[in-house]
mmCIF file of C-alpha atoms and ligand atoms in Angstrom:
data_model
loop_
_atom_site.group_PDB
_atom_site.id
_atom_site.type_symbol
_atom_site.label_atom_id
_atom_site.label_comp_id
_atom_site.label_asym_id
_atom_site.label_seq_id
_atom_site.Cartn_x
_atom_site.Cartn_y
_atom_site.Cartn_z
ATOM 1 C CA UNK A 1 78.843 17.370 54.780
ATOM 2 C CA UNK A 2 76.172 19.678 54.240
ATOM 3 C CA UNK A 3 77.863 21.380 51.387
ATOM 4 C CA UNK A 4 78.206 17.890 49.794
ATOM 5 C CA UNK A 5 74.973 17.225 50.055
ATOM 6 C CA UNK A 6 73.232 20.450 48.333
ATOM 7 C CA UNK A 7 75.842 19.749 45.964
ATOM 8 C CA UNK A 8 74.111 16.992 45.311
ATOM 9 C CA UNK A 9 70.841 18.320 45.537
ATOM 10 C CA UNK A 10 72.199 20.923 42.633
ATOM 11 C CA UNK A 11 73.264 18.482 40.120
ATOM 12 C CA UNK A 12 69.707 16.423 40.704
ATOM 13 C CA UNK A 13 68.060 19.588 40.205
ATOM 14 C CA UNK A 14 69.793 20.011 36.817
ATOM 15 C CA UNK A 15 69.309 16.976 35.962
ATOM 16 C CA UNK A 16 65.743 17.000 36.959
ATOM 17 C CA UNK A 17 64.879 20.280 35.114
ATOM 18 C CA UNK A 18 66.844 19.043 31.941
ATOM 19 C CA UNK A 19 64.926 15.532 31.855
ATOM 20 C CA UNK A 20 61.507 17.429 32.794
ATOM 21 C CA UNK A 21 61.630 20.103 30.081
ATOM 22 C CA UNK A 22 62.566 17.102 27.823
ATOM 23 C CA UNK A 23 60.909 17.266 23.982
ATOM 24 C CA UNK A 24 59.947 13.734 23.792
ATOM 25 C CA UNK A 25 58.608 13.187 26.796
ATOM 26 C CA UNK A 26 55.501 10.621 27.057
ATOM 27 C CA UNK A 27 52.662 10.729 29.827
ATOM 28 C CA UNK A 28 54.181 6.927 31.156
ATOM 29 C CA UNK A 29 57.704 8.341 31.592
ATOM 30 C CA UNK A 30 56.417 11.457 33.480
ATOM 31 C CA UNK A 31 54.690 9.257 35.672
ATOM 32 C CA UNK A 32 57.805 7.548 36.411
ATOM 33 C CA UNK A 33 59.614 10.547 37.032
ATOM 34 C CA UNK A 34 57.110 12.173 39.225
ATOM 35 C CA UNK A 35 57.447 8.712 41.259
ATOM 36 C CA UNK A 36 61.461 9.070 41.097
ATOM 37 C CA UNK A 37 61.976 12.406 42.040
ATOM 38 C CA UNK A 38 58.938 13.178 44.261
ATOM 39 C CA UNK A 39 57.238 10.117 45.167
ATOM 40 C CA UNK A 40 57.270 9.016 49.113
ATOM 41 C CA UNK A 41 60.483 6.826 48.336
ATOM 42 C CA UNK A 42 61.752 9.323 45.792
ATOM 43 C CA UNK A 43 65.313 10.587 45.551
ATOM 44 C CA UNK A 44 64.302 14.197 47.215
ATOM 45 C CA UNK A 45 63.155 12.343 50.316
ATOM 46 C CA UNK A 46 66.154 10.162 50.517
ATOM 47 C CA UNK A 47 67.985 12.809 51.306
ATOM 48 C CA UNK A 48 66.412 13.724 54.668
ATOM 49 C CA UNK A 49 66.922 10.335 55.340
ATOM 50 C CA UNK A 50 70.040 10.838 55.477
ATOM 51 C CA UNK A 51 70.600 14.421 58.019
ATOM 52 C CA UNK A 52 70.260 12.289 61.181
ATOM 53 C CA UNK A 53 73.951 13.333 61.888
ATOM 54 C CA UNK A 54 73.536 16.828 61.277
ATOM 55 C CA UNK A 55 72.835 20.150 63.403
ATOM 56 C CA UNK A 56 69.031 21.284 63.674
ATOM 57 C CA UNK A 57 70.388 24.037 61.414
ATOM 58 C CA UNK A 58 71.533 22.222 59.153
ATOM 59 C CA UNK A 59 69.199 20.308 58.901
ATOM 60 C CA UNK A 60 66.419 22.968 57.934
ATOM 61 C CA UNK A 61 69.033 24.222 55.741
ATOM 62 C CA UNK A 62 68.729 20.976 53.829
ATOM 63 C CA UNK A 63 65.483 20.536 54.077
ATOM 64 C CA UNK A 64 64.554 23.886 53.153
ATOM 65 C CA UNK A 65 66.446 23.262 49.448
ATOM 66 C CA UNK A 66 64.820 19.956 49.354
ATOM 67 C CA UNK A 67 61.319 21.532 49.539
ATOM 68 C CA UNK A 68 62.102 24.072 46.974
ATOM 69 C CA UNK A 69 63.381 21.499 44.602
ATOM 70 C CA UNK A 70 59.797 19.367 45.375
ATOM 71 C CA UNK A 71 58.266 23.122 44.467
ATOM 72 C CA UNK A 72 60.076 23.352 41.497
ATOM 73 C CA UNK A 73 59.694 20.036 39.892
ATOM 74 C CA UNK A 74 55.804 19.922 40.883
ATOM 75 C CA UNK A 75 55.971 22.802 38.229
ATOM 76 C CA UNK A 76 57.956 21.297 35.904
ATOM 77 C CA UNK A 77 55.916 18.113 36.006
ATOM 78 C CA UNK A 78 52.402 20.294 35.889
ATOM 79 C CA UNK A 79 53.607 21.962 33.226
ATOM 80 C CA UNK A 80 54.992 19.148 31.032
ATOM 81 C CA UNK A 81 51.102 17.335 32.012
ATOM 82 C CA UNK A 82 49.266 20.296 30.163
ATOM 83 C CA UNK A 83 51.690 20.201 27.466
ATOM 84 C CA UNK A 84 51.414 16.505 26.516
ATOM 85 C CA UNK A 85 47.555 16.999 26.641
ATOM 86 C CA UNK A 86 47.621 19.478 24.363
ATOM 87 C CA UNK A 87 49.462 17.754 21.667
ATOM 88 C CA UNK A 88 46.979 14.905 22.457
ATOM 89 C CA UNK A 89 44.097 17.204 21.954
ATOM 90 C CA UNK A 90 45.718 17.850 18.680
ATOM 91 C CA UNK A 91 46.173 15.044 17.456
ATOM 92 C CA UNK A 92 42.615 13.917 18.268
ATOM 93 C CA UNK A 93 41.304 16.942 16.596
ATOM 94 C CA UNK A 94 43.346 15.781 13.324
ATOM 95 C CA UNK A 95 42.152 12.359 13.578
ATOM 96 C CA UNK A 96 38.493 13.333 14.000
ATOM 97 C CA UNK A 97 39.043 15.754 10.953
ATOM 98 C CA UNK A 98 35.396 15.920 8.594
ATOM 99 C CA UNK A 99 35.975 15.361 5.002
ATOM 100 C CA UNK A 100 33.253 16.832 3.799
ATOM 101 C CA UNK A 101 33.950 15.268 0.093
ATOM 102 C CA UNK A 102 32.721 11.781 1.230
ATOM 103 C CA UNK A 103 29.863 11.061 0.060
ATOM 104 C CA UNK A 104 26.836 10.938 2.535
ATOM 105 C CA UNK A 105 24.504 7.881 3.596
ATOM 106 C CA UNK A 106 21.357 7.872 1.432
ATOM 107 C CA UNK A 107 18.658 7.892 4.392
ATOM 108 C CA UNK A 108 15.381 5.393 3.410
ATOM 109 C CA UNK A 109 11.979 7.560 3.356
ATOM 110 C CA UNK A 110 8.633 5.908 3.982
ATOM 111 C CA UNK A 111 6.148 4.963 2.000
ATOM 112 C CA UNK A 112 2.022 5.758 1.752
ATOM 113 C CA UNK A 113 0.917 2.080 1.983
ATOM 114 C CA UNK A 114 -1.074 1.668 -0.936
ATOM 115 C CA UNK A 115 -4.603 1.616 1.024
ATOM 116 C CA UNK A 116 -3.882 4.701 2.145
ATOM 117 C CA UNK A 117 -2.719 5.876 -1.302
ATOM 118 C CA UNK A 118 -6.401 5.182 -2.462
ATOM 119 C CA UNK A 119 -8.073 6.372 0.948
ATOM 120 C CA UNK A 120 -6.755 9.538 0.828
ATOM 121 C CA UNK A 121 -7.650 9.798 -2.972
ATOM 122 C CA UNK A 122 -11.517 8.819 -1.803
ATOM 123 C CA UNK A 123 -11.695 11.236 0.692
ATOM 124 C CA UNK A 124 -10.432 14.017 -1.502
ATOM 125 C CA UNK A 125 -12.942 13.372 -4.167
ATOM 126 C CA UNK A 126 -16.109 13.508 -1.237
ATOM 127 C CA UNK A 127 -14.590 16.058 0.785
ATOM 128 C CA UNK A 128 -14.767 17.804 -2.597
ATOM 129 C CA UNK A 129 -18.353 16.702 -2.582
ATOM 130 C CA UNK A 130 -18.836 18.517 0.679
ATOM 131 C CA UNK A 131 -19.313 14.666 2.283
ATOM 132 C CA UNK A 132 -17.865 14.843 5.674
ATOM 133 C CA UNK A 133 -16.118 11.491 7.665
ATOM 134 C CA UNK A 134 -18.126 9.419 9.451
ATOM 135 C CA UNK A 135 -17.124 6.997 11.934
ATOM 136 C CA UNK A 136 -18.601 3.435 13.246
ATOM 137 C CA UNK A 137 -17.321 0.357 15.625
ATOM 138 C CA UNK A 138 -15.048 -2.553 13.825
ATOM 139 C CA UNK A 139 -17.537 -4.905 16.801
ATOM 140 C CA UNK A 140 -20.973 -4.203 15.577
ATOM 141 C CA UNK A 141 -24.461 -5.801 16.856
ATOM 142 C CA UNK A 142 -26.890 -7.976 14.729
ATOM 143 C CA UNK A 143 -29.172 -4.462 14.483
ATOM 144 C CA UNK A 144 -26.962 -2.333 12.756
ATOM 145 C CA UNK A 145 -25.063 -5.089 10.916
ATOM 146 C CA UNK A 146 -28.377 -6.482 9.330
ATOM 147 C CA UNK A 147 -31.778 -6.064 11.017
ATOM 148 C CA UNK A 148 -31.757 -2.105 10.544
ATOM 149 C CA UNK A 149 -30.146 -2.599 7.133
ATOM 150 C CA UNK A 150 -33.283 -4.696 6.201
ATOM 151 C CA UNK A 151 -31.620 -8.043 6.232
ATOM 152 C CA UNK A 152 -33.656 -9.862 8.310
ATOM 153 C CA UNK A 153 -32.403 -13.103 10.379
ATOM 154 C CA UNK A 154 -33.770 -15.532 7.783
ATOM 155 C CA UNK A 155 -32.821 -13.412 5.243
ATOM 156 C CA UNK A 156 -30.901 -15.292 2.108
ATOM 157 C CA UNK A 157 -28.637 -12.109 2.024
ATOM 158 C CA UNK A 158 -26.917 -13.056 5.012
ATOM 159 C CA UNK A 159 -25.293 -15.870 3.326
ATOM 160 C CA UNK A 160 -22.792 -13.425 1.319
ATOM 161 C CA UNK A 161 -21.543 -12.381 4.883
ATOM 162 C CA UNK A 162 -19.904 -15.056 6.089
ATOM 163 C CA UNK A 163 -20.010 -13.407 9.453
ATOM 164 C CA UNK A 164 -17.095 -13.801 12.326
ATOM 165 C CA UNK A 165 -19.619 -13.611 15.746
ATOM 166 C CA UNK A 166 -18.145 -12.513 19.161
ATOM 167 C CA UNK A 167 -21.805 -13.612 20.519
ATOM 168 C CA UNK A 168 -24.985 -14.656 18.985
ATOM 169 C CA UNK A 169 -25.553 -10.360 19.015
ATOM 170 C CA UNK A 170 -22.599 -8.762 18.968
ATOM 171 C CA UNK A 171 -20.099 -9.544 15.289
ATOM 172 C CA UNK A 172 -17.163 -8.179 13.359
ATOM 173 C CA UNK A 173 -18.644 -6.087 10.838
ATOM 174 C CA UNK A 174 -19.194 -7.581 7.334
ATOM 175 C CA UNK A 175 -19.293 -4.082 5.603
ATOM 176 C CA UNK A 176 -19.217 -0.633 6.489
ATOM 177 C CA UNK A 177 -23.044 -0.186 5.648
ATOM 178 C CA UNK A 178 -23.991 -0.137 9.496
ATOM 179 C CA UNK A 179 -22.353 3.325 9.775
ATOM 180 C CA UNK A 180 -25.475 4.649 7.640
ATOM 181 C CA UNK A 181 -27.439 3.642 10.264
ATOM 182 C CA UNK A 182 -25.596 4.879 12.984
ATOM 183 C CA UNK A 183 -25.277 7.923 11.353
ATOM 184 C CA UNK A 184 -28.759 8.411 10.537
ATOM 185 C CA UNK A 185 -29.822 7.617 14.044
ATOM 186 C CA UNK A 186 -27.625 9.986 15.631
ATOM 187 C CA UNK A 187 -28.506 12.854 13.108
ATOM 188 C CA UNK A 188 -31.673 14.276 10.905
ATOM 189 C CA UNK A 189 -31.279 14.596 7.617
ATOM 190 C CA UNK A 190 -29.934 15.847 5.426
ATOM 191 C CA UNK A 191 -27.133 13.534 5.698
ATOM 192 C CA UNK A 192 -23.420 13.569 3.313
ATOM 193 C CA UNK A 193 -20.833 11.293 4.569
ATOM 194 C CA UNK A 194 -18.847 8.766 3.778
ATOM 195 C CA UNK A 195 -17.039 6.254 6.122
ATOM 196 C CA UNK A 196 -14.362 3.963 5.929
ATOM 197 C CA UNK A 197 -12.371 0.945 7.767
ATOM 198 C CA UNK A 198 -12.034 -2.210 8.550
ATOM 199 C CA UNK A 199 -14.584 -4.796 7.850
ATOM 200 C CA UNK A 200 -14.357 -8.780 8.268
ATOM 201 C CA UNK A 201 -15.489 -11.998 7.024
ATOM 202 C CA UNK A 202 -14.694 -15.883 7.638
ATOM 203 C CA UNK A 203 -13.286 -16.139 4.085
ATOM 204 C CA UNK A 204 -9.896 -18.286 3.226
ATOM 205 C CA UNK A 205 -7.441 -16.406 2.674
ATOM 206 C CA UNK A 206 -6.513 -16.740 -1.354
ATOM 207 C CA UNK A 207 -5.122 -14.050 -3.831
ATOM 208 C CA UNK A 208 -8.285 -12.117 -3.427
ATOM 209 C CA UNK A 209 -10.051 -13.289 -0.368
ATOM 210 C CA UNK A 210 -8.975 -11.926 3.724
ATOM 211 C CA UNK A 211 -10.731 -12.317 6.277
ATOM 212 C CA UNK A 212 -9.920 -8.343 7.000
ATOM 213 C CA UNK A 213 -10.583 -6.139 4.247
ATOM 214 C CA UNK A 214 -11.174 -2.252 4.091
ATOM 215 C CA UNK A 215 -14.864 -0.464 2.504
ATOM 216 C CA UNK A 216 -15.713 2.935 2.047
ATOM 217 C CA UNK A 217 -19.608 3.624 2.718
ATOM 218 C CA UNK A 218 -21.147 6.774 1.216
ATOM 219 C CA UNK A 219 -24.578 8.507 1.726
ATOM 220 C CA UNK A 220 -26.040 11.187 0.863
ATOM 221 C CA UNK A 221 -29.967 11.696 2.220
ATOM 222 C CA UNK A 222 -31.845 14.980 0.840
ATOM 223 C CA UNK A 223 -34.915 16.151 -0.011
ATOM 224 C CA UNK A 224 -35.365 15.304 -3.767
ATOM 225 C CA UNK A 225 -32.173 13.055 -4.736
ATOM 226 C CA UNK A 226 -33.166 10.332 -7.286
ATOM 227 C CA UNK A 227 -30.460 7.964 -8.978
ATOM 228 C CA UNK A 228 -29.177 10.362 -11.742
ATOM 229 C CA UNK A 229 -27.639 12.382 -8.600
ATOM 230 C CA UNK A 230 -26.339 9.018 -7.613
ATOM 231 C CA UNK A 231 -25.148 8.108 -11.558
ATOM 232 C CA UNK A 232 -23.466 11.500 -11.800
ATOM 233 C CA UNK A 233 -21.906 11.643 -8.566
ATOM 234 C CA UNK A 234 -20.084 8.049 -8.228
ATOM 235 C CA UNK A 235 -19.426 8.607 -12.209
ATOM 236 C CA UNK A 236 -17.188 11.674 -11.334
ATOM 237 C CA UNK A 237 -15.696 9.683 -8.935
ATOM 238 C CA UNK A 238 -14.698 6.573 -10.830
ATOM 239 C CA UNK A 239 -13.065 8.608 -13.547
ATOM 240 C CA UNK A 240 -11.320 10.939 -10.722
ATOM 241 C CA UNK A 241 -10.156 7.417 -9.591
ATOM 242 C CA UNK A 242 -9.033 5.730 -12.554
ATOM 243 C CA UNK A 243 -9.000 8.670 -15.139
ATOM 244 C CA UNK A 244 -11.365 9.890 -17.274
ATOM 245 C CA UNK A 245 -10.658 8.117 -20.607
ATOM 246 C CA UNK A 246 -12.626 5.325 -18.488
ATOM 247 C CA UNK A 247 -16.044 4.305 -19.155
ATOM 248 C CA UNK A 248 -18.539 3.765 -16.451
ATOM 249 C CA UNK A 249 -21.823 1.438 -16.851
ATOM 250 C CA UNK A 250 -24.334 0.968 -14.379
ATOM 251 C CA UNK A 251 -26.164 -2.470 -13.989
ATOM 252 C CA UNK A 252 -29.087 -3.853 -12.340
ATOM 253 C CA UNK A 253 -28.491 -5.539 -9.200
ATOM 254 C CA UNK A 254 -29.809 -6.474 -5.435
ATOM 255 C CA UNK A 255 -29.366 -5.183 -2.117
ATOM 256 C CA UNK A 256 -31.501 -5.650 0.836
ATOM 257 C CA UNK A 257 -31.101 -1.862 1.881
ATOM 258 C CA UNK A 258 -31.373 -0.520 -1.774
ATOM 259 C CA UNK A 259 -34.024 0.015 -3.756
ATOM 260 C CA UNK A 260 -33.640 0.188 -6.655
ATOM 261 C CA UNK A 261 -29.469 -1.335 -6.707
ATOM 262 C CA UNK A 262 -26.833 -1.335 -8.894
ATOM 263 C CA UNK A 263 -23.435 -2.673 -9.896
ATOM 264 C CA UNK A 264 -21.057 -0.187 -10.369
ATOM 265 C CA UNK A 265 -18.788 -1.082 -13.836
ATOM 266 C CA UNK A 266 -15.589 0.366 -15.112
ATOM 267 C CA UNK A 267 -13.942 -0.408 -18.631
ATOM 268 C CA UNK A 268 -11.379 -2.739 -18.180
ATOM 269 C CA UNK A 269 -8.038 -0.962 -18.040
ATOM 270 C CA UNK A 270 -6.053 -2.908 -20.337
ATOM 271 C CA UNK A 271 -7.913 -3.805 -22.597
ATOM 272 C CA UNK A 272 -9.685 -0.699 -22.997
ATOM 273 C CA UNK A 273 -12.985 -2.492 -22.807
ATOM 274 C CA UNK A 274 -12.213 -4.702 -26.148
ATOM 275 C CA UNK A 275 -12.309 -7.693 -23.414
ATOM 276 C CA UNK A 276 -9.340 -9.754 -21.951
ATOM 277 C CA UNK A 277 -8.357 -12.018 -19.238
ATOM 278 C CA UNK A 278 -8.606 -9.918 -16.639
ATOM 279 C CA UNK A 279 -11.865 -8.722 -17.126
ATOM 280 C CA UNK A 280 -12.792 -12.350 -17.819
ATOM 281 C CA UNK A 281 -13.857 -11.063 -21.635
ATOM 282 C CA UNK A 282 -16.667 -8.697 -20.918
ATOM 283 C CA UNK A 283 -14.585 -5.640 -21.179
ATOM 284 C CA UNK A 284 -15.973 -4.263 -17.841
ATOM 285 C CA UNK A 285 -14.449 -4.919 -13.820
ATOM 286 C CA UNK A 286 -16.866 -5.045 -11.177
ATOM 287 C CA UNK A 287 -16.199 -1.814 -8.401
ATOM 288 C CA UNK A 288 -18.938 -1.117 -6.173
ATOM 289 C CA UNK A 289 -22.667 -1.852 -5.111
ATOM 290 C CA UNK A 290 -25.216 1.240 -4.949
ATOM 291 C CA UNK A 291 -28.594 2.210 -5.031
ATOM 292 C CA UNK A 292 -31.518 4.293 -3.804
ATOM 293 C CA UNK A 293 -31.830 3.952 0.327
ATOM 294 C CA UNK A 294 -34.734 1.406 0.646
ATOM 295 C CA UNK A 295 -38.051 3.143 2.558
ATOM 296 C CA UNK A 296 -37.353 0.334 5.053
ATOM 297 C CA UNK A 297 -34.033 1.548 6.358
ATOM 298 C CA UNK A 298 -35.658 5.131 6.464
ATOM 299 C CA UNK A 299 -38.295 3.677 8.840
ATOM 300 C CA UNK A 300 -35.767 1.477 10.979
ATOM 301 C CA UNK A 301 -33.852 4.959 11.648
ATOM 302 C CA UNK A 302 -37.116 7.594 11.894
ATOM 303 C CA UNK A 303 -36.808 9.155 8.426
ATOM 304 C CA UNK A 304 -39.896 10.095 6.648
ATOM 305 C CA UNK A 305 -39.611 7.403 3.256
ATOM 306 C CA UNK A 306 -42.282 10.179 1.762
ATOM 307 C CA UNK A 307 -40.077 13.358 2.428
ATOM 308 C CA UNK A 308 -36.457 12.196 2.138
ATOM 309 C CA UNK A 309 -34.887 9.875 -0.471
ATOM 310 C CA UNK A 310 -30.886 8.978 -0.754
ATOM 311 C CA UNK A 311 -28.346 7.488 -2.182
ATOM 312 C CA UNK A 312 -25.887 5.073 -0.612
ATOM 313 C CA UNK A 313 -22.520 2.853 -2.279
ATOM 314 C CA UNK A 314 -19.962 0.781 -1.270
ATOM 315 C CA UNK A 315 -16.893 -0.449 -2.030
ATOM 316 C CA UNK A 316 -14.063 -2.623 -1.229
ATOM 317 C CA UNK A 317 -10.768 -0.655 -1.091
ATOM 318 C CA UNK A 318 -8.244 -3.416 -1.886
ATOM 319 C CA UNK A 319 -9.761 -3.801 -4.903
ATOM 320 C CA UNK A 320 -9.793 -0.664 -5.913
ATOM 321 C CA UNK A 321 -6.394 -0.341 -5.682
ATOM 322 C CA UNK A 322 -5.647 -3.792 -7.096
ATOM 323 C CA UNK A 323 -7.416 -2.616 -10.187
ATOM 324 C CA UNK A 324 -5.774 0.846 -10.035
ATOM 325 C CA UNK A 325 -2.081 -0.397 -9.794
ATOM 326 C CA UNK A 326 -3.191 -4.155 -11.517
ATOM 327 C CA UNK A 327 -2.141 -5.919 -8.083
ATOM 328 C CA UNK A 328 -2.721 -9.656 -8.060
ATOM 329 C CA UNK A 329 -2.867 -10.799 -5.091
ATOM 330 C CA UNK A 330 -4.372 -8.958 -2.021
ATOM 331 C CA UNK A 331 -1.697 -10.744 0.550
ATOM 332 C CA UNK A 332 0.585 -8.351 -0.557
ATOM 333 C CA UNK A 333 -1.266 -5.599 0.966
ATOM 334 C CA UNK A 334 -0.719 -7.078 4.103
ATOM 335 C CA UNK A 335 2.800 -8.480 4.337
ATOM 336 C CA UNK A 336 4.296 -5.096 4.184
ATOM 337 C CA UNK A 337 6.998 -5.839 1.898
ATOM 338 C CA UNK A 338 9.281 -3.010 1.565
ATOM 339 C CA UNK A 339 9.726 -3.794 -1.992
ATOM 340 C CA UNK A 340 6.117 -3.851 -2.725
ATOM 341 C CA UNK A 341 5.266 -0.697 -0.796
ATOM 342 C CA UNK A 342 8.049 1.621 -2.502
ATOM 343 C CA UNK A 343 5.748 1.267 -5.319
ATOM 344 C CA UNK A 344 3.366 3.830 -4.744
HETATM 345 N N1 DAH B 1 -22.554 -3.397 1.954
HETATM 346 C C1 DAH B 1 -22.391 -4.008 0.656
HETATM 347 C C2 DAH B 1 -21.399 -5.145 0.728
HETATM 348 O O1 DAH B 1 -20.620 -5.192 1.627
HETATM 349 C C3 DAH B 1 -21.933 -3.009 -0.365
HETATM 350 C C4 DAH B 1 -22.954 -1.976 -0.658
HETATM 351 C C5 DAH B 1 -23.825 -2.135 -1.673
HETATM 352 C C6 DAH B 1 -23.064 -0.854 0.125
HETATM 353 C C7 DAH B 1 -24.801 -1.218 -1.993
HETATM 354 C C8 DAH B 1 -24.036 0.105 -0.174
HETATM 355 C C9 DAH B 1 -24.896 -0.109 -1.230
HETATM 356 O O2 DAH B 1 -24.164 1.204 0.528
HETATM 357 O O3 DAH B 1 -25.830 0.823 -1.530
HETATM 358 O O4 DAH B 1 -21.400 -5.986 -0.108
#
C-alpha cells in the first residue's frame, strides 16, 4: 500500500516537474496548476486523505514525501512566476521602444500682445531719457482727474471726457494726466517720469472707440526747460517709434493744463506725407497732445511757476500701435485672437 502510493507520488512528481519547467507556459495555466497540485483540494493533499488505514509510520512516511513534493513544486512554480515576468518585462520594454526618427510636436510659443510690444518700446526710449516709471490709481478723484489739472467743474474741457463716475468724487480716470499731479505732490522737483495704464471713458465701442484704452503720460519739470527741449525730446521719440525717415510737425492746440499746447503730427506712413485716405488727405496722423506745464498746475501742487517750468505729453497707446502696424480696428486689441497676436 504504501509503496503504491509513493509510487504514485513519483510519477506526479515527474509529471509535475515536466509540466512546471514547461517552455510555453502562460501566467493563467500556472495558476491552474498551482491550484491542481498544491491548492487545499489539490492532488498532493488528496493523498493524505487517503492514509486513514495506514500505520502512524507510515503515515509520516507519506506525508513526509508529500511535503517535499509541496517544497519542490512551490519552487518550480516561483521560479516559472519570475520567469514569465521577465519575458513580460521584455516585451514591454520592446513595445515602449523610442524612435527617435519621428518627428517631434512643434510646441506653440507666446506672443508680446501688441500693447505691450509698443509699451516696452516707450519705456526704452524714456528710460533712455533717464525718465523713471511712475505709477497712479485706475479710480481717481475729481482733484487729480480735473480740478488740480486746471479743469475746473464748469469747465468746457470736461466735455471731451466723457467720464465713467463711481460717485459724484471719486471716477475712472479719463487720462493718465492725474499721475503728474500725484507725482508732483509727492516729490520736489526736478521731476522725469513717465507713466502709463489704463484709462476710461463712456465711449461706444466702434473700430476706434473703447471705453478702456491705455496712455502714456510724460513730464519732465526743471529749472530752465522751454518747448524746444520739449520739440527735441518727443521728436527723437516719434522717429525712434516709427523710424526716422518720418517727419514730425508740431501744431497749435489747447489744453487746460498746458500752456502753451500742441498737437503732436507724424507724416502719414503710406503715403509718405503726399496725402491719402488714411490720413484723410493732409499727409499728417494725429499722435499726441503736449505743451508747457501751465503756472496753474504748478500752484495746485506747490511749485514755484517763477523758478520751475516743464514739459508734459500724452498719448493714447492703441493708436500708436494701430498706426505703427496700420491696425483698423482697436477691438482687435482686445479679443485676443491668436491669429492676430502672432503678428507681432
Ligand atoms: N490728457 C490728455 C488727453 O487725455 C492728453 C495730454 C495732452 C496729456 C497734453 C498731456 C498734455 O500731458 O500735455 O486727452
Amino acid at each position: 500500500m504504501v509503496e503504491k502510493i509513493k509510487e504514485e507520488i513519483e510519477k506526479l512528481k515527474e509529471e509535475g516537474i515536466e509540466l512546471l519547467k514547461s517552455k510555453n507556459l502562460d501566467k493563467e495555466t500556472l495558476k491552474s496548476l498551482r491550484i491542481k497540485y498544491l491548492g487545499r483540494k489539490g492532488v498532493l493533499n488528496s493523498f493524505l486523505k487517503r492514509l486513514s488505514s495506514l500505520s502512524p509510520e507510515e503515515k509520516r512516511e507519506i506525508g513526509k514525501v508529500v511535503n517535499q513534493t509541496k517544497v519542490l513544486f512551490t519552487a518550480l512554480i516561483e521560479d516559472k512566476e519570475r520567469e514569465i515576468e521577465k519575458i513580460e518585462a521584455q516585451k514591454r520594454l520592446e513595445e515602449e521602444k523610442i524612435d527617435v526618427t519621428i518627428p517631434g510636436r512643434i510646441s506653440r510659443v507666446g506672443y508680446k500682445h501688441p500693447l505691450n510690444v509698443i509699451m516696452e518700446e516707450i519705456k526704452d526710449f524714456f528710460f533712455g531719457m533717464n525718465f523713471s516709471l511712475a505709477e497712479g490709481p485706475e479710480i481717481e478723484d475729481d482733484y487729480h482727474n480735473f480740478e488740480a489739472l486746471n479743469i475746473p467743474k464748469d469747465h468746457p474741457a470736461r466735455d471731451m471726457h466723457d467720464t465713467l463716475f463711481v460717485s459724484d468724487n471719486v471716477l475712472l480716470r479719463t487720462h493718465t494726466s492725474p499721475v503728474q499731479i500725484r507725482t508732483m505732490l509727492a516729490q520736489k522737483p526736478p521731476v522725469r517720469i513717465i507713466t502709463m495704464g489704463r484709462c476710461y471713458r463712456r465711449d461706444a465701442v466702434d473700430s476706434t472707440h473703447s471705453p478702456m484704452f491705455h496712455q502714456v503720460e510724460g513730464l519732465l519739470v526743471d529749472k530752465n526747460v522751454s518747448m524746444g527741449d520739449l520739440k527735441g525730446i518727443l521728436t527723437a521719440f516719434v522717429k525712434r517709434i516709427f523710424g526716422e525717415d518720418r517727419k514730425v510737425r508740431f501744431r497749435p492746440s489747447f489744453f487746460p493744463f498746458t500752456e502753451p499746447s500742441a498737437e503732436v503730427d507724424v507724416s502719414c506712413g503710406i503715403c509718405k506725407g503726399k496725402g491719402c485716405k488714411a490720413c484723410g488727405y493732409t499727409g499728417w496722423l494725429e499722435i499726441m497732445g503736449a505743451g508747457m506745464v501751465d503756472p496753474e498746475v504748478f500752484k495746485a501742487v506747490g511749485y514755484d511757476p517763477s523758478e520751475y517750468t516743464g514739459f508734459a505729453f500724452g498719448m493714447g497707446i492703441e493708436r500708436i500701435a494701430m498706426l505703427k502696424y496700420n491696425i483698423d480696428d482697436i477691438r482687435l486689441f482686445y479679443e485676443n485672437d491668436l491669429r492676430f497676436l502672432s503678428q507681432f
